[in-house]
Amino acid sequence: MAVSTLALSRAMAELQEDRVLAEVKDLLAEGVAPLEIVKSLQQGMVEVGNRFERDEYFLSELIMAGEIMKSTMDILEPLLSNEKGDYKGTIVIGTVKGDIHDLGKNIVTMLLKGSGYQVVDLGVDVPSDRFVEAIKKTDAPLVGMSVLLTSCQEALRDTVDKIRAAGLKTKVVIGGNYIDDTVMRFTGADYFATTASDGLRIAQEVFGA
Amino acid sequence: MILIGEKLNSAIPAVRQMIKERDARAIQGLALSQVASGVDYLDVSAAHGDEMSDMEWLVRTIQEVTDKPLCIDSTSRAVFSKAMSLIEGDRTRVMVNSISMEQNRLAEVLPIVLEHGCFVIGLTVDDSGIPKTADERIRIAERMVELLLRYGYDLNRLYIDPLVLPLAVNHTNARTFFRSICEIRHRLKVRIVSGLSNISYDMPKRRLINRYFLVMSMALGMDAAILDPLDPQMLTAIKTADLLLGNDPFGRHFIKALRSGKLSD
């Protein structure tokens, strides 16, 4: 990577918002391809995720990183071509029916977006039909279901059943603080995650990127 | 929260000694340690001694090591003129401490403020003395705003200080101050500053009282304070209150203070 894009990913990792925006504009002015710029932002974002994982960064800093990423994408998105190659792949995500907690879902969404995935966020209290519908529409190879309440295990299982009943081969990852191997088997999901970076690792495995 | 560091004041015996001995290194150290604590202004007062030559030496000496804006603390027009003539860079960054509605104070200091367009602290006192009630403070602040408006002064640069009287004298003095903050901000839309520490005069545990008083005043909308930025508990209280009041996006300043070891439990 060129020296200039290195400075950008470093500024991103250090959460220097003004510096990041200035670097993006400078790089564009120098004629660097928007996709290259996005890649170096993603590298910075991955570093932010690593620091969060190591308890060096706090949640508010992870959220700030997401905000910085968002403001750079406001500049960069219109410049990117519509080629599919711009994204590593599409992931559908939502908090299951009966649960309105969105913090975990939002963190993993930010991390996935920052790492180059297109994330279709269905929000909270999402009925199984809407998951099925969204997967059909986007052809997403991976769907993530977030949950906090233990009382929503039935909703998880019901949603996985509906997806399978619709004949969809999409991989299913369930994520939440209390989720473990037993819950995963009960619901029929393919993967489980208890942290945002687990979610990212699973995405990398499913997409091979 | 805007912090005005109060340490460079000849009222403090050790500082008076430094000034007397022209100990530039000590004065510069005191300036730099306050800057490192994150102050926005350095208050400079030389009232105890030969004010003119002391102020001249202080302004020169401090500016050798920092470009933090100064808050010049005096009652004398000649001292202000001298200090302003020595300011390097943008003079509109200077804060004048202070004017009041006392006639002789207005005559001495207001012309300096208007000439240079600097920030100014306005005390709610007039020729009948420091008022006892919140209503009287509000009325003095109103008169001051009217006066400044007549001169076309930018009211965004005015900080009203609704003078704190000691709790020891009257147990409702803090409450009077709180009401003054709320009413003056609400009615006049100007900023509020305070020296705070008078509240605890002749009480035990002064630092404790000052700290809670500061946090409560911040919650009611106080914008700035003149204080000792080297007091770690005070600094912790400010960072925490700013975080809780929504003045610290993503908790950046709070977390930064934590990482540099400036937060104490």
Short mmCIF file of C-alpha atoms in Angstrom, two decimals:
data_model
loop_
_atom_site.label_atom_id
_atom_site.label_comp_id
_atom_site.label_asym_id
_atom_site.label_seq_id
_atom_site.Cartn_x
_atom_site.Cartn_y
_atom_site.Cartn_z
CA MET A 1 0.00 0.00 0.00
CA ALA A 2 1.21 3.46 -0.82
CA VAL A 3 2.51 5.69 1.94
CA SER A 4 -0.42 8.07 1.64
CA THR A 5 -3.11 5.41 2.07
CA LEU A 6 -1.16 4.06 5.04
CA ALA A 7 -1.51 7.44 6.72
CA LEU A 8 -5.24 7.22 6.10
CA SER A 9 -5.70 3.82 7.72
CA ARG A 10 -3.61 4.96 10.66
CA ALA A 11 -5.71 8.10 11.11
CA MET A 12 -8.82 5.90 10.97
CA ALA A 13 -7.40 3.55 13.61
CA GLU A 14 -6.59 6.56 15.81
CA LEU A 15 -10.13 7.97 15.30
CA GLN A 16 -8.79 11.30 14.03
CA GLU A 17 -11.95 12.33 12.25
CA ASP A 18 -10.76 15.61 10.73
CA ARG A 19 -7.53 14.02 9.58
CA VAL A 20 -9.38 11.08 7.98
CA LEU A 21 -11.69 13.36 6.00
CA ALA A 22 -8.77 15.56 4.92
CA GLU A 23 -6.76 12.51 3.80
CA VAL A 24 -9.69 11.13 1.83
CA LYS A 25 -10.08 14.42 -0.02
CA ASP A 26 -6.33 14.69 -0.63
CA LEU A 27 -6.12 11.14 -1.98
CA LEU A 28 -9.07 11.74 -4.31
CA ALA A 29 -7.42 14.94 -5.52
CA GLU A 30 -4.22 12.99 -6.20
CA GLY A 31 -6.24 10.62 -8.36
CA VAL A 32 -6.13 7.56 -6.11
CA ALA A 33 -8.96 5.13 -6.95
CA PRO A 34 -11.92 5.39 -4.55
CA LEU A 35 -11.84 1.63 -4.04
CA GLU A 36 -8.21 1.85 -2.84
CA ILE A 37 -9.26 4.53 -0.38
CA VAL A 38 -12.13 2.39 0.91
CA LYS A 39 -9.71 -0.50 1.37
CA SER A 40 -7.34 1.54 3.47
CA LEU A 41 -10.26 2.83 5.57
CA GLN A 42 -11.29 -0.77 6.09
CA GLN A 43 -7.81 -1.66 7.28
CA GLY A 44 -8.08 1.12 9.83
CA MET A 45 -11.51 -0.14 10.81
CA VAL A 46 -10.20 -3.67 11.31
CA GLU A 47 -7.52 -2.24 13.61
CA VAL A 48 -10.25 -0.43 15.57
CA GLY A 49 -12.08 -3.76 15.89
CA ASN A 50 -8.89 -5.44 17.11
CA ARG A 51 -8.31 -2.78 19.72
CA PHE A 52 -11.92 -3.09 20.88
CA GLU A 53 -11.45 -6.85 21.10
CA ARG A 54 -8.33 -6.37 23.22
CA ASP A 55 -10.25 -3.99 25.54
CA GLU A 56 -8.02 -1.11 24.47
CA TYR A 57 -10.92 0.76 22.89
CA PHE A 58 -14.28 1.39 24.50
CA LEU A 59 -17.66 0.87 22.90
CA SER A 60 -18.14 4.61 22.33
CA GLU A 61 -14.93 4.61 20.29
CA LEU A 62 -16.14 1.72 18.16
CA ILE A 63 -19.32 3.69 17.53
CA MET A 64 -17.28 6.78 16.70
CA ALA A 65 -15.28 4.74 14.19
CA GLY A 66 -18.56 3.73 12.56
CA GLU A 67 -19.60 7.39 12.36
CA ILE A 68 -16.29 8.39 10.77
CA MET A 69 -16.63 5.54 8.29
CA LYS A 70 -20.15 6.71 7.48
CA SER A 71 -19.05 10.27 6.77
CA THR A 72 -16.25 9.07 4.48
CA MET A 73 -18.68 6.80 2.64
CA ASP A 74 -20.91 9.82 2.02
CA ILE A 75 -18.03 11.17 -0.06
CA LEU A 76 -16.85 7.89 -1.56
CA GLU A 77 -20.03 5.94 -2.30
CA PRO A 78 -21.19 8.08 -5.22
CA LEU A 79 -17.74 7.66 -6.78
CA LEU A 80 -17.67 3.88 -6.56
CA SER A 81 -18.90 1.93 -9.57
CA ASN A 82 -21.83 -0.41 -9.11
CA GLU A 83 -19.76 -3.51 -9.70
CA LYS A 84 -20.44 -6.27 -7.27
CA GLY A 85 -16.71 -6.44 -6.67
CA ASP A 86 -17.03 -3.38 -4.48
CA TYR A 87 -18.48 -5.56 -1.73
CA LYS A 88 -17.17 -8.82 -0.38
CA GLY A 89 -20.77 -10.04 -0.22
CA THR A 90 -24.21 -9.39 1.19
CA ILE A 91 -25.37 -10.25 4.71
CA VAL A 92 -28.91 -9.93 6.06
CA ILE A 93 -29.11 -9.09 9.76
CA GLY A 94 -31.79 -8.41 12.36
CA THR A 95 -32.92 -8.90 15.96
CA VAL A 96 -35.51 -11.68 16.14
CA LYS A 97 -39.22 -11.37 16.84
CA GLY A 98 -39.98 -10.57 20.47
CA ASP A 99 -36.67 -8.83 21.15
CA ILE A 100 -35.98 -5.14 20.67
CA HIS A 101 -32.31 -5.00 21.71
CA ASP A 102 -30.18 -3.58 18.95
CA LEU A 103 -26.81 -2.72 20.48
CA GLY A 104 -25.07 -6.02 19.64
CA LYS A 105 -26.60 -6.05 16.18
CA ASN A 106 -25.47 -2.48 15.51
CA ILE A 107 -21.91 -3.16 16.63
CA VAL A 108 -21.50 -6.20 14.40
CA THR A 109 -23.20 -4.36 11.52
CA MET A 110 -20.67 -1.56 11.83
CA LEU A 111 -17.78 -3.96 11.92
CA LEU A 112 -19.07 -5.89 8.90
CA LYS A 113 -19.73 -2.74 6.88
CA GLY A 114 -16.35 -1.39 7.82
CA SER A 115 -14.78 -4.61 6.63
CA GLY A 116 -16.36 -4.37 3.21
CA TYR A 117 -19.61 -6.32 3.40
CA GLN A 118 -22.95 -5.02 2.27
CA VAL A 119 -25.25 -5.37 5.26
CA VAL A 120 -29.03 -5.32 4.95
CA ASP A 121 -30.22 -4.39 8.45
CA LEU A 122 -33.85 -5.36 9.10
CA GLY A 123 -33.93 -3.70 12.53
CA VAL A 124 -35.45 -5.20 15.69
CA ASP A 125 -38.45 -7.43 16.49
CA VAL A 126 -38.21 -8.91 12.99
CA PRO A 127 -40.80 -11.62 12.11
CA SER A 128 -39.45 -14.78 10.43
CA ASP A 129 -41.24 -13.95 7.16
CA ARG A 130 -39.26 -10.74 6.79
CA PHE A 131 -35.99 -12.62 7.17
CA VAL A 132 -37.08 -15.08 4.46
CA GLU A 133 -38.26 -12.28 2.20
CA ALA A 134 -35.00 -10.32 2.55
CA ILE A 135 -32.83 -13.37 1.92
CA LYS A 136 -34.80 -14.18 -1.24
CA LYS A 137 -34.59 -10.61 -2.46
CA THR A 138 -30.85 -10.16 -1.85
CA ASP A 139 -29.69 -13.73 -2.41
CA ALA A 140 -27.51 -13.28 0.70
CA PRO A 141 -25.27 -16.26 1.48
CA LEU A 142 -25.29 -15.40 5.21
CA VAL A 143 -27.97 -14.24 7.62
CA GLY A 144 -27.31 -13.03 11.14
CA MET A 145 -29.90 -13.13 13.91
CA SER A 146 -29.30 -11.18 17.06
CA VAL A 147 -30.91 -11.92 20.38
CA LEU A 148 -30.54 -10.87 24.00
CA LEU A 149 -33.62 -12.36 25.69
CA THR A 150 -33.46 -16.07 26.57
CA SER A 151 -37.22 -16.20 26.00
CA CYS A 152 -36.60 -15.71 22.27
CA GLN A 153 -34.95 -19.05 21.55
CA GLU A 154 -38.22 -20.30 20.06
CA ALA A 155 -38.23 -17.31 17.73
CA LEU A 156 -34.70 -18.19 16.61
CA ARG A 157 -35.67 -21.80 15.93
CA ASP A 158 -38.87 -20.77 14.19
CA THR A 159 -36.97 -18.39 11.89
CA VAL A 160 -34.34 -20.99 11.00
CA ASP A 161 -37.16 -23.48 10.25
CA LYS A 162 -38.93 -20.98 7.98
CA ILE A 163 -35.70 -20.29 6.09
CA ARG A 164 -35.10 -24.01 5.57
CA ALA A 165 -38.78 -24.60 4.68
CA ALA A 166 -38.42 -21.97 1.95
CA GLY A 167 -35.61 -24.07 0.52
CA LEU A 168 -32.95 -21.42 1.13
CA LYS A 169 -29.35 -22.62 1.53
CA THR A 170 -28.25 -19.44 3.31
CA LYS A 171 -25.88 -20.00 6.24
CA VAL A 172 -27.33 -18.86 9.56
CA VAL A 173 -25.34 -17.29 12.38
CA ILE A 174 -27.03 -16.50 15.67
CA GLY A 175 -25.41 -13.98 17.97
CA GLY A 176 -25.95 -12.89 21.53
CA ASN A 177 -24.40 -12.80 24.93
CA TYR A 178 -25.88 -16.09 26.19
CA ILE A 179 -25.65 -18.02 22.92
CA ASP A 180 -23.59 -21.21 22.99
CA ASP A 181 -23.26 -24.53 21.24
CA THR A 182 -26.40 -25.92 22.90
CA VAL A 183 -28.56 -22.99 21.78
CA MET A 184 -27.07 -23.26 18.29
CA ARG A 185 -28.07 -26.93 18.03
CA PHE A 186 -31.53 -26.26 19.49
CA THR A 187 -32.24 -23.61 16.86
CA GLY A 188 -30.63 -25.43 13.95
CA ALA A 189 -28.28 -22.51 13.11
CA ASP A 190 -24.92 -23.12 11.40
CA TYR A 191 -22.78 -20.80 13.54
CA PHE A 192 -22.96 -18.85 16.75
CA ALA A 193 -21.19 -15.71 17.92
CA THR A 194 -20.92 -14.02 21.29
CA THR A 195 -18.86 -11.02 20.20
CA ALA A 196 -18.87 -8.75 17.17
CA SER A 197 -15.49 -10.01 16.05
CA ASP A 198 -16.74 -13.64 16.21
CA GLY A 199 -19.37 -12.48 13.74
CA LEU A 200 -16.73 -10.95 11.48
CA ARG A 201 -14.63 -14.13 11.56
CA ILE A 202 -17.63 -16.23 10.60
CA ALA A 203 -18.41 -13.88 7.70
CA GLN A 204 -14.81 -14.21 6.52
CA GLU A 205 -15.16 -18.01 6.67
CA VAL A 206 -18.48 -18.07 4.78
CA PHE A 207 -17.36 -15.63 2.06
CA GLY A 208 -13.73 -16.73 2.02
CA ALA A 209 -12.79 -13.04 2.15
CA MET B 1 -16.81 23.60 29.88
CA ILE B 2 -14.39 26.48 29.49
CA LEU B 3 -11.60 26.44 32.07
CA ILE B 4 -9.73 29.51 33.23
CA GLY B 5 -6.63 28.55 35.22
CA GLU B 6 -6.30 30.68 38.34
CA LYS B 7 -2.77 29.88 39.47
CA LEU B 8 -0.91 32.87 38.02
CA ASN B 9 -2.19 35.18 40.71
CA SER B 10 -0.16 37.37 43.02
CA ALA B 11 -2.75 36.71 45.75
CA ILE B 12 -1.09 33.30 46.17
CA PRO B 13 1.94 33.88 48.47
CA ALA B 14 4.26 31.46 46.59
CA VAL B 15 3.37 33.08 43.27
CA ARG B 16 3.84 36.56 44.72
CA GLN B 17 7.34 35.46 45.70
CA MET B 18 8.07 34.16 42.18
CA ILE B 19 6.96 37.47 40.71
CA LYS B 20 8.99 39.46 43.21
CA GLU B 21 12.11 37.44 42.40
CA ARG B 22 11.38 37.51 38.66
CA ASP B 23 11.63 33.72 38.66
CA ALA B 24 10.71 33.20 35.00
CA ARG B 25 11.24 29.46 35.06
CA ALA B 26 8.79 28.97 37.97
CA ILE B 27 6.13 31.19 36.38
CA GLN B 28 6.51 29.46 33.03
CA GLY B 29 6.27 26.09 34.75
CA LEU B 30 3.02 27.16 36.39
CA ALA B 31 1.68 28.32 33.03
CA LEU B 32 2.67 25.10 31.26
CA SER B 33 1.31 22.75 33.91
CA GLN B 34 -2.07 24.50 33.67
CA VAL B 35 -1.97 24.27 29.88
CA ALA B 36 -1.20 20.55 30.19
CA SER B 37 -4.31 20.19 32.37
CA GLY B 38 -6.38 21.48 29.49
CA VAL B 39 -7.22 25.07 30.45
CA ASP B 40 -8.65 27.37 27.78
CA TYR B 41 -7.36 30.59 29.37
CA LEU B 42 -4.62 31.53 31.81
CA ASP B 43 -5.78 34.13 34.33
CA VAL B 44 -3.00 36.61 35.15
CA SER B 45 -3.26 38.87 38.17
CA ALA B 46 -0.56 41.12 39.60
CA ALA B 47 -2.59 43.24 42.00
CA HIS B 48 -0.32 42.60 44.99
CA GLY B 49 2.82 44.60 44.33
CA ASP B 50 3.92 46.95 41.57
CA GLU B 51 1.04 45.96 39.32
CA MET B 52 2.20 47.73 36.16
CA SER B 53 5.73 46.35 35.96
CA ASP B 54 4.73 42.95 37.37
CA MET B 55 1.96 42.55 34.80
CA GLU B 56 4.30 43.58 32.01
CA TRP B 57 6.88 41.01 33.10
CA LEU B 58 4.23 38.28 33.54
CA VAL B 59 2.64 38.80 30.11
CA ARG B 60 6.04 38.71 28.40
CA THR B 61 7.29 35.74 30.42
CA ILE B 62 4.18 33.60 29.91
CA GLN B 63 3.99 34.26 26.19
CA GLU B 64 7.55 33.00 25.78
CA VAL B 65 6.32 29.44 26.46
CA THR B 66 2.65 29.29 25.45
CA ASP B 67 0.16 30.90 23.10
CA LYS B 68 -2.84 30.05 25.31
CA PRO B 69 -5.05 33.13 25.48
CA LEU B 70 -4.65 35.19 28.65
CA CYS B 71 -7.38 36.37 30.97
CA ILE B 72 -6.03 39.69 32.20
CA ASP B 73 -7.21 40.30 35.74
CA SER B 74 -7.06 43.92 36.87
CA THR B 75 -9.10 47.02 37.67
CA SER B 76 -6.73 49.53 36.11
CA ARG B 77 -7.06 50.92 32.62
CA ALA B 78 -3.34 51.65 32.42
CA VAL B 79 -2.46 48.06 33.35
CA PHE B 80 -4.87 46.71 30.72
CA SER B 81 -3.47 49.05 28.07
CA LYS B 82 0.05 47.90 28.86
CA ALA B 83 -0.92 44.24 28.83
CA MET B 84 -2.85 44.56 25.56
CA SER B 85 0.09 46.28 23.89
CA LEU B 86 2.25 43.25 24.73
CA ILE B 87 -0.17 40.59 23.48
CA GLU B 88 1.29 38.65 20.60
CA GLY B 89 -1.13 37.69 17.86
CA ASP B 90 -4.87 38.15 17.94
CA ARG B 91 -5.95 40.52 20.72
CA THR B 92 -9.62 39.58 20.38
CA ARG B 93 -8.71 36.23 21.99
CA VAL B 94 -7.91 37.96 25.27
CA MET B 95 -10.43 37.85 28.11
CA VAL B 96 -10.79 40.93 30.28
CA ASN B 97 -11.43 40.18 33.95
CA SER B 98 -13.56 42.19 34.64
CA ILE B 99 -16.20 44.85 34.29
CA SER B 100 -19.17 45.53 36.58
CA MET B 101 -21.91 48.12 36.79
CA GLU B 102 -19.81 50.19 39.22
CA GLN B 103 -19.29 53.54 37.54
CA ASN B 104 -15.55 53.84 38.10
CA ARG B 105 -14.95 50.23 36.96
CA LEU B 106 -16.92 50.87 33.78
CA ALA B 107 -14.98 54.04 33.10
CA GLU B 108 -11.64 52.28 33.62
CA VAL B 109 -12.15 48.96 31.87
CA LEU B 110 -15.01 49.14 29.37
CA PRO B 111 -13.06 51.28 26.87
CA ILE B 112 -10.37 48.57 26.71
CA VAL B 113 -12.98 45.88 26.00
CA LEU B 114 -14.62 47.95 23.27
CA GLU B 115 -11.34 49.05 21.70
CA HIS B 116 -9.98 45.52 21.31
CA GLY B 117 -13.26 43.59 21.00
CA CYS B 118 -12.07 41.04 23.53
CA PHE B 119 -14.04 38.64 25.70
CA VAL B 120 -15.16 40.07 29.01
CA ILE B 121 -16.31 38.88 32.41
CA GLY B 122 -19.15 41.01 33.79
CA LEU B 123 -19.69 40.95 37.54
CA THR B 124 -23.21 41.48 38.88
CA VAL B 125 -22.27 44.30 41.23
CA ASP B 126 -23.02 48.02 41.08
CA ASP B 127 -22.33 51.03 43.25
CA SER B 128 -24.71 49.75 45.92
CA GLY B 129 -22.50 46.69 46.44
CA ILE B 130 -22.88 42.95 45.90
CA PRO B 131 -26.60 42.17 45.84
CA LYS B 132 -28.12 39.74 48.33
CA THR B 133 -30.83 38.33 46.08
CA ALA B 134 -30.99 36.60 42.71
CA ASP B 135 -33.45 39.19 41.39
CA GLU B 136 -31.01 42.03 42.00
CA ARG B 137 -28.27 40.09 40.22
CA ILE B 138 -30.55 39.51 37.26
CA ARG B 139 -31.41 43.21 37.09
CA ILE B 140 -27.74 44.23 37.11
CA ALA B 141 -27.00 41.70 34.37
CA GLU B 142 -29.87 43.12 32.33
CA ARG B 143 -28.51 46.64 32.69
CA MET B 144 -25.07 45.47 31.65
CA VAL B 145 -26.42 43.71 28.56
CA GLU B 146 -28.38 46.84 27.60
CA LEU B 147 -25.29 48.96 27.99
CA LEU B 148 -23.09 46.65 25.93
CA LEU B 149 -25.75 46.41 23.23
CA ARG B 150 -25.76 50.19 22.95
CA TYR B 151 -22.06 50.00 22.12
CA GLY B 152 -22.69 47.24 19.59
CA TYR B 153 -20.68 44.70 21.59
CA ASP B 154 -21.05 41.03 20.55
CA LEU B 155 -22.90 39.44 23.49
CA ASN B 156 -21.47 36.01 22.61
CA ARG B 157 -18.25 37.34 24.09
CA LEU B 158 -19.77 38.29 27.44
CA TYR B 159 -19.52 36.01 30.48
CA ILE B 160 -21.70 37.09 33.38
CA ASP B 161 -20.35 36.22 36.82
CA PRO B 162 -23.31 36.23 39.25
CA LEU B 163 -20.95 36.59 42.22
CA VAL B 164 -21.02 33.80 44.78
CA LEU B 165 -21.31 34.73 48.44
CA PRO B 166 -20.14 32.36 51.20
CA LEU B 167 -22.48 29.70 52.53
CA ALA B 168 -21.05 30.39 55.95
CA VAL B 169 -22.79 33.78 55.95
CA ASN B 170 -26.15 32.57 54.66
CA HIS B 171 -27.14 28.96 54.07
CA THR B 172 -29.13 29.86 50.93
CA ASN B 173 -26.25 31.57 49.11
CA ALA B 174 -25.61 28.62 46.79
CA ARG B 175 -29.31 28.45 45.98
CA THR B 176 -29.31 32.15 45.16
CA PHE B 177 -26.42 31.55 42.78
CA PHE B 178 -28.18 28.58 41.12
CA ARG B 179 -31.29 30.64 40.51
CA SER B 180 -29.17 33.47 39.11
CA ILE B 181 -27.51 31.11 36.62
CA CYS B 182 -30.83 29.77 35.36
CA GLU B 183 -32.59 33.12 35.08
CA ILE B 184 -29.71 35.06 33.52
CA ARG B 185 -29.10 32.36 30.90
CA HIS B 186 -32.80 32.01 30.17
CA ARG B 187 -33.65 35.70 29.94
CA LEU B 188 -30.48 37.19 28.49
CA LYS B 189 -28.99 34.27 26.53
CA VAL B 190 -25.49 35.11 27.71
CA ARG B 191 -22.79 32.83 29.08
CA ILE B 192 -22.10 32.31 32.78
CA VAL B 193 -18.74 32.16 34.54
CA SER B 194 -17.88 31.79 38.19
CA GLY B 195 -14.92 31.84 40.55
CA LEU B 196 -16.76 29.26 42.66
CA SER B 197 -14.47 28.94 45.65
CA ASN B 198 -16.00 31.83 47.61
CA ILE B 199 -18.92 29.48 48.33
CA SER B 200 -16.90 27.48 50.83
CA TYR B 201 -15.20 30.40 52.60
CA ASP B 202 -14.49 29.54 56.24
CA MET B 203 -16.12 26.10 55.94
CA PRO B 204 -14.43 22.74 56.56
CA LYS B 205 -13.71 20.49 53.56
CA ARG B 206 -13.62 23.39 51.13
CA ARG B 207 -12.45 21.33 48.16
CA LEU B 208 -15.35 18.93 48.63
CA ILE B 209 -17.90 21.75 48.72
CA ASN B 210 -16.30 23.48 45.74
CA ARG B 211 -16.39 20.30 43.70
CA TYR B 212 -20.08 19.57 44.24
CA PHE B 213 -20.92 23.23 43.76
CA LEU B 214 -19.14 23.20 40.41
CA VAL B 215 -20.94 20.08 39.18
CA MET B 216 -24.36 21.40 40.22
CA SER B 217 -23.63 24.76 38.57
CA MET B 218 -22.55 23.00 35.38
CA ALA B 219 -25.79 21.01 35.37
CA LEU B 220 -27.71 24.30 35.55
CA GLY B 221 -25.82 25.71 32.57
CA MET B 222 -22.68 27.40 33.84
CA ASP B 223 -20.33 27.70 30.84
CA ALA B 224 -16.98 28.56 32.37
CA ALA B 225 -15.13 28.54 35.66
CA ILE B 226 -12.04 30.14 37.12
CA LEU B 227 -10.36 27.42 39.16
CA ASP B 228 -7.26 25.45 40.04
CA PRO B 229 -6.83 23.03 37.11
CA LEU B 230 -4.07 21.20 38.98
CA ASP B 231 -6.59 19.79 41.47
CA PRO B 232 -7.08 16.24 40.11
CA GLN B 233 -10.45 15.66 41.78
CA MET B 234 -11.78 18.95 40.43
CA LEU B 235 -10.61 18.07 36.93
CA THR B 236 -12.19 14.63 37.27
CA ALA B 237 -15.49 16.21 38.32
CA ILE B 238 -15.43 18.52 35.29
CA LYS B 239 -14.68 15.74 32.79
CA THR B 240 -17.35 13.52 34.29
CA ALA B 241 -19.98 16.27 34.41
CA ASP B 242 -19.22 17.25 30.79
CA LEU B 243 -19.65 13.60 29.80
CA LEU B 244 -23.01 13.35 31.60
CA LEU B 245 -24.26 16.66 30.21
CA GLY B 246 -23.76 15.53 26.64
CA ASN B 247 -20.87 17.91 26.00
CA ASP B 248 -18.38 15.18 25.14
CA PRO B 249 -19.18 13.32 21.90
CA PHE B 250 -18.25 9.63 22.11
CA GLY B 251 -16.72 10.35 25.53
CA ARG B 252 -13.50 11.32 23.75
CA HIS B 253 -12.32 13.83 26.32
CA PHE B 254 -13.27 11.60 29.23
CA ILE B 255 -11.43 8.64 27.73
CA LYS B 256 -8.44 10.79 26.85
CA ALA B 257 -8.24 12.04 30.44
CA LEU B 258 -8.50 8.44 31.63
CA ARG B 259 -5.64 7.31 29.37
CA SER B 260 -3.39 10.13 30.48
CA GLY B 261 -4.01 9.19 34.12
CA LYS B 262 -5.96 12.36 34.90
CA LEU B 263 -9.11 10.75 36.29
CA SER B 264 -9.15 9.96 39.97
CA ASP B 265 -11.90 7.94 41.66
#
